[in-house]
CSV table of N, CA and C in Angstrom, one decimal:
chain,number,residue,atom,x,y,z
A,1,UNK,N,65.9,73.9,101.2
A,1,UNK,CA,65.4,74.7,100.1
A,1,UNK,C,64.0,75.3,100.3
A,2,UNK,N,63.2,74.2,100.9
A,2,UNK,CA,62.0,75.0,101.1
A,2,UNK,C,62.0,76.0,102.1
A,3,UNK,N,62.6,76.0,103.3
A,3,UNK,CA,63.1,77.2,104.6
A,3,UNK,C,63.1,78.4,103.7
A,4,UNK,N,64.0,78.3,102.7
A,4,UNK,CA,64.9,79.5,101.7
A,4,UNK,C,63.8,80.0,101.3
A,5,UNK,N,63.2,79.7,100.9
A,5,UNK,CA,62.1,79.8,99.8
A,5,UNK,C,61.2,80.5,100.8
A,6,UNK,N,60.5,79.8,101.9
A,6,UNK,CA,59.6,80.2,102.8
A,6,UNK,C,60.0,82.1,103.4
A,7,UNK,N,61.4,81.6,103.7
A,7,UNK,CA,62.0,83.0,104.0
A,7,UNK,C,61.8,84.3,103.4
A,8,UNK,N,62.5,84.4,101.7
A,8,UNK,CA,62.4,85.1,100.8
A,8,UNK,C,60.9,85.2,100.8
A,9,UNK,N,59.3,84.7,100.7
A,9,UNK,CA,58.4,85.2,100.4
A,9,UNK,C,58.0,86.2,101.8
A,10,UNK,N,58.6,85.6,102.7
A,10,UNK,CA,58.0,86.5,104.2
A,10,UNK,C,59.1,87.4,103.7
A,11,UNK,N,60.2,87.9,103.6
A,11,UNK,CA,60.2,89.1,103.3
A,11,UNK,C,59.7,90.5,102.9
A,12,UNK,N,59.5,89.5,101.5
A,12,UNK,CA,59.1,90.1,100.2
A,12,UNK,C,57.7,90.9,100.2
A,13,UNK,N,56.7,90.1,101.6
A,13,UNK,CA,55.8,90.3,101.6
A,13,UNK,C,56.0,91.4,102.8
A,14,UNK,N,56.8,91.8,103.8
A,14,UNK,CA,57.2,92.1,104.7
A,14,UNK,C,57.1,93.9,103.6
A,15,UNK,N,58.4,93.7,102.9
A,15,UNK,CA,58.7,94.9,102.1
A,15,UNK,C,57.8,95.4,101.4
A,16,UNK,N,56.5,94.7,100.4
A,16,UNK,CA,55.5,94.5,99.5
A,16,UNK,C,54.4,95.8,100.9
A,17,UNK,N,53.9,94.9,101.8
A,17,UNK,CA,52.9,95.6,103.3
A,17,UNK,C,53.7,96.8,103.1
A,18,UNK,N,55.2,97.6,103.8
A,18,UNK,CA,55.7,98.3,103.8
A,18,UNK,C,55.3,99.4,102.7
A,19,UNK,N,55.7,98.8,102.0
A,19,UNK,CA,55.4,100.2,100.3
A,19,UNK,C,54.0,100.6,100.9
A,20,UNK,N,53.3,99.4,100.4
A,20,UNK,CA,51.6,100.1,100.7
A,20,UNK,C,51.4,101.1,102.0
A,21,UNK,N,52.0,100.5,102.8
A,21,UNK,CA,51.4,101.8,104.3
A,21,UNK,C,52.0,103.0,104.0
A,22,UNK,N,53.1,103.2,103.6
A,22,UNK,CA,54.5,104.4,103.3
A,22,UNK,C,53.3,104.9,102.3
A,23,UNK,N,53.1,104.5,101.0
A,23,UNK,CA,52.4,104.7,100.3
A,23,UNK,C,51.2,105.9,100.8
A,24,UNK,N,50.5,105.4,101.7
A,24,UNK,CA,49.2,106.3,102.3
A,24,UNK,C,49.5,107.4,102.9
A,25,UNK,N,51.1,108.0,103.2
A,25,UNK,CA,51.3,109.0,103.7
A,25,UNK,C,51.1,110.0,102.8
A,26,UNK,N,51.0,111.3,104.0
A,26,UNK,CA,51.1,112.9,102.9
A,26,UNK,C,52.4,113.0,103.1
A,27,UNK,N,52.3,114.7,102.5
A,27,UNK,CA,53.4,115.4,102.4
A,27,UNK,C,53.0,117.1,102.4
A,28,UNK,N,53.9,117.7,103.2
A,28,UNK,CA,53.5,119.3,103.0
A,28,UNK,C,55.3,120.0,102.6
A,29,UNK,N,55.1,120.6,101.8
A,29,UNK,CA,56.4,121.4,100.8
A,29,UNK,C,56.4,122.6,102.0
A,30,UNK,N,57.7,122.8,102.8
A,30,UNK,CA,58.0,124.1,102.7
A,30,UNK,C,59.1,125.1,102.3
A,31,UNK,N,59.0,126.1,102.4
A,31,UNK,CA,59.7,127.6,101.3
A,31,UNK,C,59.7,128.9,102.2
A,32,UNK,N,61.4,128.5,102.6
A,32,UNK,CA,61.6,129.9,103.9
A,32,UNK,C,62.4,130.9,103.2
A,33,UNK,N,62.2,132.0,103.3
A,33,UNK,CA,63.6,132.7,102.2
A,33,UNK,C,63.4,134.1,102.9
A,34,UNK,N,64.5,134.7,103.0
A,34,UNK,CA,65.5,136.2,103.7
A,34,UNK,C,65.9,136.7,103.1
A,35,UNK,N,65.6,137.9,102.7
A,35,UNK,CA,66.3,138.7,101.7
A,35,UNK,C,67.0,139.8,102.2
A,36,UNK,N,68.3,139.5,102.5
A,36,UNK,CA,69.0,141.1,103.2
A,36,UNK,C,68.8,142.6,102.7
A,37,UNK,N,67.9,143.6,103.9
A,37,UNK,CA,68.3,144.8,103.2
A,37,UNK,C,66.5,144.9,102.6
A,38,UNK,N,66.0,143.7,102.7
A,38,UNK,CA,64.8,143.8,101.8
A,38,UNK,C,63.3,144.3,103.5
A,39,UNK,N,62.1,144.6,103.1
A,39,UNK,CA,61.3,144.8,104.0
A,39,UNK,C,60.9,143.3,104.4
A,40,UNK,N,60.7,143.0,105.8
A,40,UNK,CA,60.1,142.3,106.5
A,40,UNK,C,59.1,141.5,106.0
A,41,UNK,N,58.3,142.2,105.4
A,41,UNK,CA,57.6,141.8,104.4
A,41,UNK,C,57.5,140.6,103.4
A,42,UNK,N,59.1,141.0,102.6
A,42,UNK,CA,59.2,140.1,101.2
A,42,UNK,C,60.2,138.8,102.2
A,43,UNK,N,60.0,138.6,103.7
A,43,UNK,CA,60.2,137.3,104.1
A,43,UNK,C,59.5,136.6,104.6
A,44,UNK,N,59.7,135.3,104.6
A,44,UNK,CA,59.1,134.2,105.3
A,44,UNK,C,60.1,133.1,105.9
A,45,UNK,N,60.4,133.7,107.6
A,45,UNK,CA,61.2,133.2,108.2
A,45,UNK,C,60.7,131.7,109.1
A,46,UNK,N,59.6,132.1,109.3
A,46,UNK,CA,58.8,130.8,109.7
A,46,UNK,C,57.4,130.2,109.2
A,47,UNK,N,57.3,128.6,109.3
A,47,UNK,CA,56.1,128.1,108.4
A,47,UNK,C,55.5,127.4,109.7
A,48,UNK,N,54.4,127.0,109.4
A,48,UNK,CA,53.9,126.3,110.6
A,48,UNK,C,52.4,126.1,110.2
A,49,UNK,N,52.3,124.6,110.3
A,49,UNK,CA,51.0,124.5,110.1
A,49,UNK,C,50.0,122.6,110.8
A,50,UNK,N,49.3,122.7,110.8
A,50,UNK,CA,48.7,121.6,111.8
A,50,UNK,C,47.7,120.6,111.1
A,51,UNK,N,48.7,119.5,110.7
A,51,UNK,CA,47.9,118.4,109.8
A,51,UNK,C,47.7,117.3,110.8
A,52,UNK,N,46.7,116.0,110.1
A,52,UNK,CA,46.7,114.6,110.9
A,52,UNK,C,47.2,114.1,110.1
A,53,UNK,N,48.2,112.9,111.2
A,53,UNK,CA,48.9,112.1,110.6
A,53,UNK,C,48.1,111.6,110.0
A,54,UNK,N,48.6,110.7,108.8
A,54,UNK,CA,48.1,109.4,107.9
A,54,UNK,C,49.4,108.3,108.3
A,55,UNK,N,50.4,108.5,109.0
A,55,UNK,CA,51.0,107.3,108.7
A,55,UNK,C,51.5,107.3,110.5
A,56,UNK,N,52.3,106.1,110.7
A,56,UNK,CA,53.2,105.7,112.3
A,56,UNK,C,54.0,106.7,112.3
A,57,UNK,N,54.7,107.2,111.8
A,57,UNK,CA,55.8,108.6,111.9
A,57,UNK,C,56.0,109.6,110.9
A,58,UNK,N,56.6,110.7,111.2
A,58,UNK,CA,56.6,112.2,110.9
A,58,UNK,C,58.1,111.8,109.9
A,59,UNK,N,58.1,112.5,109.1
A,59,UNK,CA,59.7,112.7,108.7
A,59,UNK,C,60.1,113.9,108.1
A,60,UNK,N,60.8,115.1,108.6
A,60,UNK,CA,61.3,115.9,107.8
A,60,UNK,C,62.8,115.9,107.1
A,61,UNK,N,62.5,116.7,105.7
A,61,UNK,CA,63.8,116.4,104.8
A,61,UNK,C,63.8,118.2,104.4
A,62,UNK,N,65.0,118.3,104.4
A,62,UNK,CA,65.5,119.6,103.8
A,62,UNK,C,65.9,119.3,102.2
A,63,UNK,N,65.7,119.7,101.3
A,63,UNK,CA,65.7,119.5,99.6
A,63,UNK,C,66.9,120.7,99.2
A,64,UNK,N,66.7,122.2,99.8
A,64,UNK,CA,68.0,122.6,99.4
A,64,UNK,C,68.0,123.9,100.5
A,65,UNK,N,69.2,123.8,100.7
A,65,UNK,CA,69.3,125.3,101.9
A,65,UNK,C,70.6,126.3,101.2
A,66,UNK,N,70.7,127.2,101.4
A,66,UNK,CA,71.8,128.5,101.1
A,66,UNK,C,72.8,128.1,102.2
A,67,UNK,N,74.1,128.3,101.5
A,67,UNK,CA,75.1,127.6,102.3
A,67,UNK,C,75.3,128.9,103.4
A,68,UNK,N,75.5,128.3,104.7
A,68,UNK,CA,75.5,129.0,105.7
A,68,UNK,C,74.2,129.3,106.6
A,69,UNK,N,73.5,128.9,106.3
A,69,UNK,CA,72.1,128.9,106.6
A,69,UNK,C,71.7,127.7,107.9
A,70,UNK,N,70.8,127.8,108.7
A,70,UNK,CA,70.2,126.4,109.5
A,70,UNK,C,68.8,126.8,109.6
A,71,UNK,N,68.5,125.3,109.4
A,71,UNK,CA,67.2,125.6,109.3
A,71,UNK,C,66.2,124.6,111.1
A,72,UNK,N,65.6,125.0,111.3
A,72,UNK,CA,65.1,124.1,112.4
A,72,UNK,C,63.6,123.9,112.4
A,73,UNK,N,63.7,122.2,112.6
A,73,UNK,CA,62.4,121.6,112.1
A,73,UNK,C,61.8,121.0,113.4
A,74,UNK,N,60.4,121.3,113.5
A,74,UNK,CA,59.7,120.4,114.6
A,74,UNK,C,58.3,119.8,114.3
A,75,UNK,N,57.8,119.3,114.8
A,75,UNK,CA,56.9,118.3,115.1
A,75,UNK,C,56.7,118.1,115.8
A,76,UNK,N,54.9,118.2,116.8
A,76,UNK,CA,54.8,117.9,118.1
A,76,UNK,C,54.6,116.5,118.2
A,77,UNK,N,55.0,115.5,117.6
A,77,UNK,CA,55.2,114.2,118.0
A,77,UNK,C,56.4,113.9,117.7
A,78,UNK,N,57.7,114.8,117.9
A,78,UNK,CA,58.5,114.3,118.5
A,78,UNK,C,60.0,115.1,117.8
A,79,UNK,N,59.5,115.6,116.4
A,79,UNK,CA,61.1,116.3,115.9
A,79,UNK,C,61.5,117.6,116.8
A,80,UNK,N,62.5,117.5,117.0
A,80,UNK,CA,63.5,118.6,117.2
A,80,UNK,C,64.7,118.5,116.8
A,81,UNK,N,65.0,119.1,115.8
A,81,UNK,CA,65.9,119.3,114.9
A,81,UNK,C,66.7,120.7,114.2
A,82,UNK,N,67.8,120.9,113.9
A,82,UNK,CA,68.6,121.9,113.6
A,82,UNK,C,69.4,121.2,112.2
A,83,UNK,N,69.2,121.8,110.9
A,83,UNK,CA,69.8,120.9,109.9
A,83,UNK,C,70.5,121.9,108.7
A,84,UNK,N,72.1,121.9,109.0
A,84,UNK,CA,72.6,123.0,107.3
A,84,UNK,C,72.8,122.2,106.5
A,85,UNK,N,72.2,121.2,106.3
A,85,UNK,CA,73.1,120.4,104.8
A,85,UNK,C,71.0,119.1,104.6
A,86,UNK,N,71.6,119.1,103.1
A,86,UNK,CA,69.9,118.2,102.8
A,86,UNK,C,70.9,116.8,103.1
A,87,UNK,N,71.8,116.6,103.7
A,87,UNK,CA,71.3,114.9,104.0
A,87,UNK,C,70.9,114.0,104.8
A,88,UNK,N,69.9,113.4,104.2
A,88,UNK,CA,69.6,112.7,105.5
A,88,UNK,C,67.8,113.1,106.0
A,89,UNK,N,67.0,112.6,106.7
A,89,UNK,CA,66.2,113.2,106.9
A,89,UNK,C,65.9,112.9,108.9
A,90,UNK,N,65.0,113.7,109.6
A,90,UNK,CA,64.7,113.2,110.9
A,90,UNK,C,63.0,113.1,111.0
A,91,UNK,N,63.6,112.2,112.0
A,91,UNK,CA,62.3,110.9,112.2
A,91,UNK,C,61.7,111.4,113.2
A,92,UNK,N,60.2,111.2,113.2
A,92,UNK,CA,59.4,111.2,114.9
A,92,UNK,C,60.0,110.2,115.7
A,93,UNK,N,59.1,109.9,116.8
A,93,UNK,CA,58.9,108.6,117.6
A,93,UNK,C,57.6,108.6,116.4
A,94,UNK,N,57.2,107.2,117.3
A,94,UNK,CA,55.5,106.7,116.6
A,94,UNK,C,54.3,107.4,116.4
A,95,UNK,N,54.1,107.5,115.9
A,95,UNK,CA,52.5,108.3,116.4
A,95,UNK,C,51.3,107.3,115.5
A,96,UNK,N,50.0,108.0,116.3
A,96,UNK,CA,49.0,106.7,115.5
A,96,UNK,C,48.5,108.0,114.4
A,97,UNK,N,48.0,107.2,113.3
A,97,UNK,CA,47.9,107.4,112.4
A,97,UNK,C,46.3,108.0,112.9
A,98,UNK,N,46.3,109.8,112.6
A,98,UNK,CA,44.6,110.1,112.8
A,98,UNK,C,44.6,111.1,114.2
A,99,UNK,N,45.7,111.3,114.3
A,99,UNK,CA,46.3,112.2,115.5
A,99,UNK,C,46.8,113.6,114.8
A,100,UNK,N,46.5,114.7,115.6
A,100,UNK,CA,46.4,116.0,115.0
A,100,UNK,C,47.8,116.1,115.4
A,101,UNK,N,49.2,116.9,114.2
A,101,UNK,CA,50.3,116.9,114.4
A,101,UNK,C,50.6,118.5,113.9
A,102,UNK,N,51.1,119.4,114.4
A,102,UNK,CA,51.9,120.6,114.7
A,102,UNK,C,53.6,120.2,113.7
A,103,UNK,N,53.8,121.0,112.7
A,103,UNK,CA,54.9,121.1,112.1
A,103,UNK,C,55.2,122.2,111.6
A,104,UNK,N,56.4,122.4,112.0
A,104,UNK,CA,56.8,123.7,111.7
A,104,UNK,C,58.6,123.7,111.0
A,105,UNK,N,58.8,124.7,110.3
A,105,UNK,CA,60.3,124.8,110.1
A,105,UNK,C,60.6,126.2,110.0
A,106,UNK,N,62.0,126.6,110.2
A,106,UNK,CA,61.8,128.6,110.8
A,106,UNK,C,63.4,128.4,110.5
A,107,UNK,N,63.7,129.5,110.0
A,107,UNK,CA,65.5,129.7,110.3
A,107,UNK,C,65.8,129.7,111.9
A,108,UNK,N,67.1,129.1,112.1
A,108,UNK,CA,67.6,128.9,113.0
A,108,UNK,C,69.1,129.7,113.1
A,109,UNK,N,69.4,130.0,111.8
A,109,UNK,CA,70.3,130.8,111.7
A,109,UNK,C,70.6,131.6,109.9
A,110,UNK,N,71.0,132.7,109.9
A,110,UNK,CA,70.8,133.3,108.3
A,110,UNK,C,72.5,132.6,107.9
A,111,UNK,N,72.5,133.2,106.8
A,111,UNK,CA,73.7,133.0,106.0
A,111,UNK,C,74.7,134.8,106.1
A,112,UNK,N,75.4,134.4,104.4
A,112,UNK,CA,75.8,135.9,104.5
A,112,UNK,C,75.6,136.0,102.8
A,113,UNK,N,74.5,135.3,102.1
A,113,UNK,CA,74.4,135.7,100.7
A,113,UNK,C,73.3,136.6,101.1
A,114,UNK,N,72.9,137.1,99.7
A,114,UNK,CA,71.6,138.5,99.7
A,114,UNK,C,70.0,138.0,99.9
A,115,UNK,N,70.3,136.7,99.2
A,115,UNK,CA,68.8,135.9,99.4
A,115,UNK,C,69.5,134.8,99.4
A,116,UNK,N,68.7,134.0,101.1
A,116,UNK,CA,69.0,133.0,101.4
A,116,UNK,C,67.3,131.9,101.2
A,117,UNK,N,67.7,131.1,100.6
A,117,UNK,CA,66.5,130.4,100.9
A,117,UNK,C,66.6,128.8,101.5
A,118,UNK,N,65.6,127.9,102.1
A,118,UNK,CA,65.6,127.2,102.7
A,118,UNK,C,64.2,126.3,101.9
A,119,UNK,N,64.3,124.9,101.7
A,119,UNK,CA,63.0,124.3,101.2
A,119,UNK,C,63.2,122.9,101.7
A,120,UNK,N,61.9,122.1,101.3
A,120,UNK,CA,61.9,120.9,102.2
A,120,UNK,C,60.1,120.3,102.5
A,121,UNK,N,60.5,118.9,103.3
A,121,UNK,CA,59.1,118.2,103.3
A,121,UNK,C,58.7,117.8,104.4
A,122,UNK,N,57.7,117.8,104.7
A,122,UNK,CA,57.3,116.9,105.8
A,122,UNK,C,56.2,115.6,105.4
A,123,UNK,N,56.7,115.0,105.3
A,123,UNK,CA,55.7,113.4,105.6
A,123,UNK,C,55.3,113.2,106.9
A,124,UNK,N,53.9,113.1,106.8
A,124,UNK,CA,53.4,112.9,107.8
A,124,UNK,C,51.9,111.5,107.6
């Protein structure tokens, strides 16, 4: 009984540490969108911008894309990715926390609606 007992609190504390570090991470929103027919201008085919990590790993998540669409996500600590559907997200490797990190996301491929858009996060 006591094992059990001893077990469940190392967990709990295991998951409890976990929240808090996850906790201290950022986040940057990006918003890609293509408008057929429209000037060069009224798009934004690629995003790209260069934060320090706060946390052990990078994760990008797609939130919503126009069907037919791909989007491709990187990270110079470690993403390379191609993603048409929001599920799921991709991971770095490790990185230390306080390290200058390169992230970017850009179409990888258009659709065939009139305005395609692409959105999404990076935690870093």
């Amino acid at each position: 009984m006591k094992k059990k007992m001893l077990v469940t609190m190392l967990v709990l504390s295991l998951v409890s540490a976990a929240t808090v570090i996850n906790a201290n991470a950022e986040s940057k929103h990006y918003s890609l969108r293509y408008i057929v027919g429209a000037p060069t201008s009224e798009d934004i085919t690629s995003w790209t911008k260069t934060v320090t990590a706060t946390y052990q790993f990078t994760s990008a998540t797609v939130e919503s894309i126009t069907s037919g669409c791909v989007v491709r996500l990187y990270s110079s600590n470690g993403i390379e990715a191609d993603k048409s559907t929001t599920s799921g997200s991709v991971t770095s490797r490790k990185t230390k926390p306080g390290v200058r990190v390169t992230i970017k996301a850009s179409f990888a491929k258009h659709g065939t609606t009139a305005t395609q858009k692409i959105t999404g996060d990076f935690i870093y």
